Amino acid sequence: MRIGELAAQAGLTRDTIRFYEKIGLVTGRRLANGYRDFPPEAVPWLQYVRTAQTLGFSLAEIAQTGEELRNAPDTAEALSALFEEKIKVIDARMAQLATLRAELDARVGTGCPLRAAG
Amino acid sequence: MRIGELAAQAGLTRDTIRFYEKIGLVTGRRLANGYRDFPPEAVPWLQYVRTAQTLGFSLAEIAQTGEELRNAPDTAEALSALFEEKIKVIDARMAQLATLRAELDARVGTGCPLRAAG
DNA sequence: GTAAACAGTGGAGTACTGTCCAAGGTCAAG
DNA sequence: CTTGACCTTGGACAGTACTCCACTGTTTAC
């Protein structure tokens, strides 16, 4: 598919996709006329990128994940290891969120401020 | 306390704290010699800033939270409302993390890639 | 009283993540 | 065969969050 359609389906602008291509976050072939041509899998991939990004991963990290996925040996082991690693990161982040949540929760109703020091 | 001690205790650099002061993220008085003087509460506050930041909040958002905390009427209600609002944001983010986690978890062991489209 | 460690200011520079042109090439419809 | 929608490149600009520097003043330790 061409860049406009990918942009529409992924909810990004064409400029953003060109930027992502420049930093290696997506890759595509070129048509004879020079237009970019992306595979349909680019849509869910870019959606994953969005998600990972809001979870605190930098584009460089996400690009590296994509790279590892492409270069992984075809045994499922490499992929599983990669996923498990990401799951660990997610668990750590969730624990951190839970801590902050508990901290806030404990103060609800007590009027105890978060010491908003000046 | 002076800026160096605050920096050491909060795990930041002096430059970062000066930057934070410039954007209103921390405020302090000045000593007679012009040195900044921060209250001890600045330490936990900056630690909170760090946490909130890793959770995806911009410094501007965090600064506004601090502002709201300072300006809240002294009833506990305003603080509780603010905390509850933050808790909602945290819950939404945790749900998002849980979704991504489940997605990854389902692929561990299956060898099914995340469609790392190029 | 001097050297080291700490503090101040202003401003330049950096990395990341886009966003917006301008000038131009391609293609489908009427 | 022109119009409009789409595509190309290169480069300038923007916002966020620092980071570093030069130059200067202050405090502390010896």
Tab-separated table of C-alpha atoms (C1' of nucleotides) in Angstrom:
chain	number	residue	atom	x	y	z
A	1	MET	CA	0.000	0.000	0.000
A	2	ARG	CA	1.127	3.570	-0.544
A	3	ILE	CA	2.007	6.024	2.193
A	4	GLY	CA	-1.325	7.849	2.260
A	5	GLU	CA	-3.322	4.709	2.871
A	6	LEU	CA	-0.911	3.488	5.529
A	7	ALA	CA	-1.088	6.878	7.226
A	8	ALA	CA	-4.872	6.774	7.243
A	9	GLN	CA	-5.054	3.215	8.566
A	10	ALA	CA	-2.385	3.713	11.228
A	11	GLY	CA	-3.662	7.094	12.307
A	12	LEU	CA	-0.444	8.928	11.521
A	13	THR	CA	0.538	11.613	9.058
A	14	ARG	CA	2.543	10.905	5.927
A	15	ASP	CA	5.346	13.030	7.317
A	16	THR	CA	5.484	10.940	10.457
A	17	ILE	CA	5.734	7.751	8.439
A	18	ARG	CA	8.534	9.189	6.317
A	19	PHE	CA	10.263	10.158	9.552
A	20	TYR	CA	9.768	6.650	10.914
A	21	GLU	CA	11.200	5.192	7.741
A	22	LYS	CA	14.219	7.457	8.054
A	23	ILE	CA	15.001	6.173	11.525
A	24	GLY	CA	14.377	2.568	10.531
A	25	LEU	CA	11.118	2.085	12.346
A	26	VAL	CA	9.347	0.944	9.200
A	27	THR	CA	10.799	-0.185	5.908
A	28	GLY	CA	9.168	-0.671	2.575
A	29	ARG	CA	10.027	-1.206	-1.030
A	30	ARG	CA	9.660	1.312	-3.790
A	31	LEU	CA	7.434	1.164	-6.829
A	32	ALA	CA	8.835	1.872	-10.288
A	33	ASN	CA	7.733	5.500	-10.010
A	34	GLY	CA	9.566	6.020	-6.747
A	35	TYR	CA	6.492	5.809	-4.513
A	36	ARG	CA	6.854	3.899	-1.261
A	37	ASP	CA	5.069	0.569	-1.066
A	38	PHE	CA	4.309	-0.852	2.369
A	39	PRO	CA	3.095	-4.364	3.200
A	40	PRO	CA	-0.243	-4.701	5.014
A	41	GLU	CA	1.577	-5.837	8.162
A	42	ALA	CA	2.861	-2.306	8.507
A	43	VAL	CA	-0.527	-1.280	9.919
A	44	PRO	CA	-0.510	-3.489	13.045
A	45	TRP	CA	3.190	-2.840	13.452
A	46	LEU	CA	2.644	0.904	13.590
A	47	GLN	CA	-0.198	0.382	16.018
A	48	TYR	CA	2.163	-1.591	18.207
A	49	VAL	CA	4.662	1.247	17.893
A	50	ARG	CA	2.058	3.690	19.175
A	51	THR	CA	1.267	1.488	22.133
A	52	ALA	CA	4.873	0.835	23.036
A	53	GLN	CA	5.588	4.528	22.764
A	54	THR	CA	2.886	5.540	25.216
A	55	LEU	CA	4.319	2.925	27.563
A	56	GLY	CA	7.569	4.817	27.701
A	57	PHE	CA	9.709	3.155	25.067
A	58	SER	CA	11.711	5.445	22.802
A	59	LEU	CA	11.427	5.092	19.067
A	60	ALA	CA	15.029	3.897	18.990
A	61	GLU	CA	14.200	1.082	21.410
A	62	ILE	CA	11.130	0.127	19.430
A	63	ALA	CA	13.091	0.174	16.186
A	64	GLN	CA	15.638	-2.123	17.749
A	65	THR	CA	12.894	-4.510	18.783
A	66	GLY	CA	11.662	-4.571	15.205
A	67	GLU	CA	15.182	-5.186	14.013
A	68	GLU	CA	15.614	-8.070	16.424
A	69	LEU	CA	12.328	-9.514	15.292
A	70	ARG	CA	13.407	-9.397	11.681
A	71	ASN	CA	16.824	-10.861	12.358
A	72	ALA	CA	15.779	-13.514	14.828
A	73	PRO	CA	16.647	-17.075	13.835
A	74	ASP	CA	13.519	-18.834	12.720
A	75	THR	CA	13.317	-20.872	15.879
A	76	ALA	CA	10.528	-19.610	18.054
A	77	GLU	CA	12.975	-19.402	20.923
A	78	ALA	CA	14.406	-16.034	20.019
A	79	LEU	CA	10.993	-14.495	19.698
A	80	SER	CA	9.814	-15.977	22.952
A	81	ALA	CA	12.879	-14.689	24.739
A	82	LEU	CA	12.328	-11.229	23.325
A	83	PHE	CA	8.693	-11.242	24.379
A	84	GLU	CA	9.539	-12.462	27.828
A	85	GLU	CA	12.068	-9.705	28.196
A	86	LYS	CA	9.473	-7.112	27.219
A	87	ILE	CA	7.020	-8.668	29.646
A	88	LYS	CA	9.535	-8.177	32.431
A	89	VAL	CA	9.831	-4.513	31.558
A	90	ILE	CA	6.070	-4.207	31.517
A	91	ASP	CA	5.752	-5.942	34.882
A	92	ALA	CA	8.299	-3.593	36.400
A	93	ARG	CA	6.433	-0.625	35.069
A	94	MET	CA	3.131	-1.950	36.340
A	95	ALA	CA	4.628	-2.450	39.772
A	96	GLN	CA	5.845	1.126	39.730
A	97	LEU	CA	2.388	2.300	38.763
A	98	ALA	CA	0.848	0.215	41.514
A	99	THR	CA	3.181	1.807	44.035
A	100	LEU	CA	2.283	5.309	42.974
A	101	ARG	CA	-1.372	4.377	42.921
A	102	ALA	CA	-1.215	3.066	46.472
A	103	GLU	CA	0.601	6.181	47.569
A	104	LEU	CA	-2.102	8.388	46.107
A	105	ASP	CA	-4.861	6.146	47.334
A	106	ALA	CA	-3.597	6.350	50.884
A	107	ARG	CA	-3.910	10.108	50.783
A	108	VAL	CA	-7.402	10.265	49.311
A	109	GLY	CA	-9.728	11.387	52.039
A	110	THR	CA	-6.954	12.152	54.451
A	111	GLY	CA	-6.102	15.568	53.105
A	112	CYS	CA	-2.473	14.662	53.449
A	113	PRO	CA	-0.698	16.454	50.637
A	114	LEU	CA	2.027	14.991	48.506
A	115	ARG	CA	4.328	17.537	49.978
A	116	ALA	CA	4.239	19.756	46.947
A	117	ALA	CA	7.396	21.397	47.997
A	118	GLY	CA	8.160	24.679	46.553
B	1	MET	CA	19.016	23.117	51.974
B	2	ARG	CA	21.197	24.341	49.148
B	3	ILE	CA	21.023	23.153	45.581
B	4	GLY	CA	23.910	20.712	45.804
B	5	GLU	CA	22.455	18.804	48.691
B	6	LEU	CA	19.031	18.699	47.093
B	7	ALA	CA	20.591	17.451	43.881
B	8	ALA	CA	22.418	14.691	45.723
B	9	GLN	CA	19.370	13.606	47.698
B	10	ALA	CA	17.008	13.708	44.749
B	11	GLY	CA	19.440	12.068	42.357
B	12	LEU	CA	19.489	14.988	39.930
B	13	THR	CA	22.127	17.450	38.778
B	14	ARG	CA	22.253	21.047	39.940
B	15	ASP	CA	21.592	22.154	36.380
B	16	THR	CA	18.456	20.050	36.240
B	17	ILE	CA	17.164	21.576	39.446
B	18	ARG	CA	17.843	25.078	38.169
B	19	PHE	CA	15.973	24.125	35.013
B	20	TYR	CA	13.082	22.762	37.075
B	21	GLU	CA	12.962	25.970	39.052
B	22	LYS	CA	12.878	27.986	35.856
B	23	ILE	CA	9.801	26.125	34.611
B	24	GLY	CA	8.109	26.302	37.999
B	25	LEU	CA	8.498	22.669	38.964
B	26	VAL	CA	10.192	23.561	42.219
B	27	THR	CA	10.362	26.857	44.019
B	28	GLY	CA	12.571	27.980	46.841
B	29	ARG	CA	13.606	31.084	48.648
B	30	ARG	CA	16.977	32.750	48.433
B	31	LEU	CA	19.560	33.232	51.117
B	32	ALA	CA	21.165	36.606	51.714
B	33	ASN	CA	24.090	35.648	49.491
B	34	GLY	CA	21.820	34.764	46.577
B	35	TYR	CA	22.043	30.998	47.038
B	36	ARG	CA	18.844	29.016	46.581
B	37	ASP	CA	17.370	27.535	49.754
B	38	PHE	CA	15.000	24.588	49.372
B	39	PRO	CA	12.766	23.111	52.052
B	40	PRO	CA	13.287	19.442	52.952
B	41	GLU	CA	9.971	18.565	51.313
B	42	ALA	CA	11.592	19.304	47.987
B	43	VAL	CA	13.280	15.904	48.133
B	44	PRO	CA	10.146	13.712	48.136
B	45	TRP	CA	8.524	16.118	45.717
B	46	LEU	CA	11.334	15.684	43.205
B	47	GLN	CA	11.173	11.944	43.703
B	48	TYR	CA	7.483	12.118	42.884
B	49	VAL	CA	8.357	14.174	39.823
B	50	ARG	CA	10.724	11.444	38.670
B	51	THR	CA	8.085	8.778	39.126
B	52	ALA	CA	5.339	10.714	37.420
B	53	GLN	CA	7.681	11.461	34.572
B	54	THR	CA	8.481	7.822	33.908
B	55	LEU	CA	4.759	7.206	33.913
B	56	GLY	CA	4.364	9.442	30.923
B	57	PHE	CA	3.481	12.807	32.411
B	58	SER	CA	5.193	15.851	30.950
B	59	LEU	CA	6.997	18.261	33.228
B	60	ALA	CA	4.374	20.876	32.391
B	61	GLU	CA	1.621	18.554	33.601
B	62	ILE	CA	3.518	17.728	36.764
B	63	ALA	CA	4.217	21.391	37.411
B	64	GLN	CA	0.526	22.100	37.074
B	65	THR	CA	-0.247	19.376	39.595
B	66	GLY	CA	2.151	20.987	42.019
B	67	GLU	CA	0.531	24.329	41.378
B	68	GLU	CA	-2.903	22.895	42.045
B	69	LEU	CA	-1.640	21.321	45.232
B	70	ARG	CA	-0.285	24.609	46.441
B	71	ASN	CA	-3.393	26.551	45.494
B	72	ALA	CA	-5.964	24.045	46.675
B	73	PRO	CA	-8.353	25.294	49.336
B	74	ASP	CA	-7.354	23.800	52.634
B	75	THR	CA	-10.235	21.390	52.652
B	76	ALA	CA	-9.054	17.902	51.954
B	77	GLU	CA	-11.607	17.630	49.193
B	78	ALA	CA	-9.547	19.305	46.516
B	79	LEU	CA	-6.564	17.125	47.230
B	80	SER	CA	-8.627	13.972	47.252
B	81	ALA	CA	-10.213	14.887	43.941
B	82	LEU	CA	-6.821	15.523	42.430
B	83	PHE	CA	-5.486	12.218	43.662
B	84	GLU	CA	-8.515	10.355	42.439
B	85	GLU	CA	-8.075	11.904	39.038
B	86	LYS	CA	-4.462	10.776	38.914
B	87	ILE	CA	-5.505	7.317	40.039
B	88	LYS	CA	-7.864	7.105	37.088
B	89	VAL	CA	-5.042	7.962	34.718
B	90	ILE	CA	-2.875	5.349	36.367
B	91	ASP	CA	-5.593	2.714	36.113
B	92	ALA	CA	-6.049	3.438	32.430
B	93	ARG	CA	-2.339	3.102	31.857
B	94	MET	CA	-2.167	-0.126	33.804
B	95	ALA	CA	-4.989	-1.558	31.740
B	96	GLN	CA	-3.122	-0.635	28.598
B	97	LEU	CA	-0.012	-2.318	29.920
B	98	ALA	CA	-1.995	-5.399	30.834
B	99	THR	CA	-3.330	-5.570	27.282
B	100	LEU	CA	0.099	-5.382	25.762
B	101	ARG	CA	1.381	-7.890	28.274
B	102	ALA	CA	-1.340	-10.370	27.381
B	103	GLU	CA	-0.620	-9.868	23.718
B	104	LEU	CA	3.032	-10.658	24.218
B	105	ASP	CA	2.299	-13.493	26.603
B	106	ALA	CA	0.055	-15.181	24.075
B	107	ARG	CA	2.921	-15.261	21.619
B	108	VAL	CA	5.556	-16.638	23.960
B	109	GLY	CA	6.194	-20.195	22.968
B	110	THR	CA	4.136	-19.987	19.828
B	111	GLY	CA	6.774	-18.408	17.628
B	112	CYS	CA	4.099	-16.111	16.311
B	113	PRO	CA	5.827	-12.825	15.568
B	114	LEU	CA	4.432	-9.407	16.298
B	115	ARG	CA	4.345	-8.761	12.605
B	116	ALA	CA	7.437	-6.647	12.617
B	117	ALA	CA	6.527	-5.231	9.285
B	118	GLY	CA	9.184	-3.588	7.345
C	1	DG	C1'	44.983	34.223	52.989
C	2	DT	C1'	44.678	30.995	49.543
C	3	DA	C1'	42.857	26.874	47.298
C	4	DA	C1'	39.027	23.890	46.691
C	5	DA	C1'	34.403	23.268	46.653
C	6	DC	C1'	30.294	25.278	46.087
C	7	DA	C1'	27.094	28.844	44.346
C	8	DG	C1'	25.233	32.341	40.742
C	9	DT	C1'	23.954	33.949	35.649
C	10	DG	C1'	23.250	33.817	30.696
C	11	DG	C1'	23.346	31.559	26.722
C	12	DA	C1'	24.655	27.956	23.479
C	13	DG	C1'	24.121	23.183	22.215
C	14	DT	C1'	22.006	18.393	22.079
C	15	DA	C1'	18.767	14.521	21.462
C	16	DC	C1'	14.305	13.139	20.499
C	17	DT	C1'	10.039	13.424	18.056
C	18	DG	C1'	7.894	15.272	15.023
C	19	DT	C1'	5.689	19.119	11.705
C	20	DC	C1'	5.616	22.144	7.888
C	21	DC	C1'	6.914	24.028	3.826
C	22	DA	C1'	8.602	24.618	-1.337
C	23	DA	C1'	9.543	22.854	-5.573
C	24	DG	C1'	8.564	19.413	-8.293
C	25	DG	C1'	7.136	14.429	-10.430
C	26	DT	C1'	2.983	10.945	-11.302
C	27	DC	C1'	-1.493	9.432	-12.193
C	28	DA	C1'	-6.618	9.051	-12.891
C	29	DA	C1'	-10.811	11.482	-14.295
C	30	DG	C1'	-13.279	14.388	-17.181
D	1	DC	C1'	-4.610	17.755	-21.880
D	2	DT	C1'	-5.573	20.049	-17.904
D	3	DT	C1'	-6.961	19.649	-13.066
D	4	DG	C1'	-6.554	17.715	-8.688
D	5	DA	C1'	-5.065	14.283	-5.714
D	6	DC	C1'	-1.344	11.892	-4.723
D	7	DC	C1'	3.655	11.176	-4.412
D	8	DT	C1'	8.976	12.702	-4.076
D	9	DT	C1'	13.074	15.247	-1.689
D	10	DG	C1'	15.493	18.466	1.208
D	11	DG	C1'	15.597	21.390	4.683
D	12	DA	C1'	13.833	24.610	8.078
D	13	DC	C1'	11.338	24.967	12.368
D	14	DA	C1'	9.191	23.601	17.024
D	15	DG	C1'	8.534	21.709	21.660
D	16	DT	C1'	10.408	19.021	25.463
D	17	DA	C1'	13.959	18.067	28.551
D	18	DC	C1'	17.926	18.641	29.595
D	19	DT	C1'	23.370	19.523	29.496
D	20	DC	C1'	27.423	22.154	29.181
D	21	DC	C1'	30.147	26.251	29.259
D	22	DA	C1'	32.370	30.606	30.575
D	23	DC	C1'	32.718	33.768	33.777
D	24	DT	C1'	31.999	35.277	38.353
D	25	DG	C1'	30.949	35.375	43.429
D	26	DT	C1'	30.945	32.804	48.222
D	27	DT	C1'	32.117	29.639	51.663
D	28	DT	C1'	35.048	26.232	53.896
D	29	DA	C1'	39.308	23.990	55.149
D	30	DC	C1'	44.000	24.205	55.826
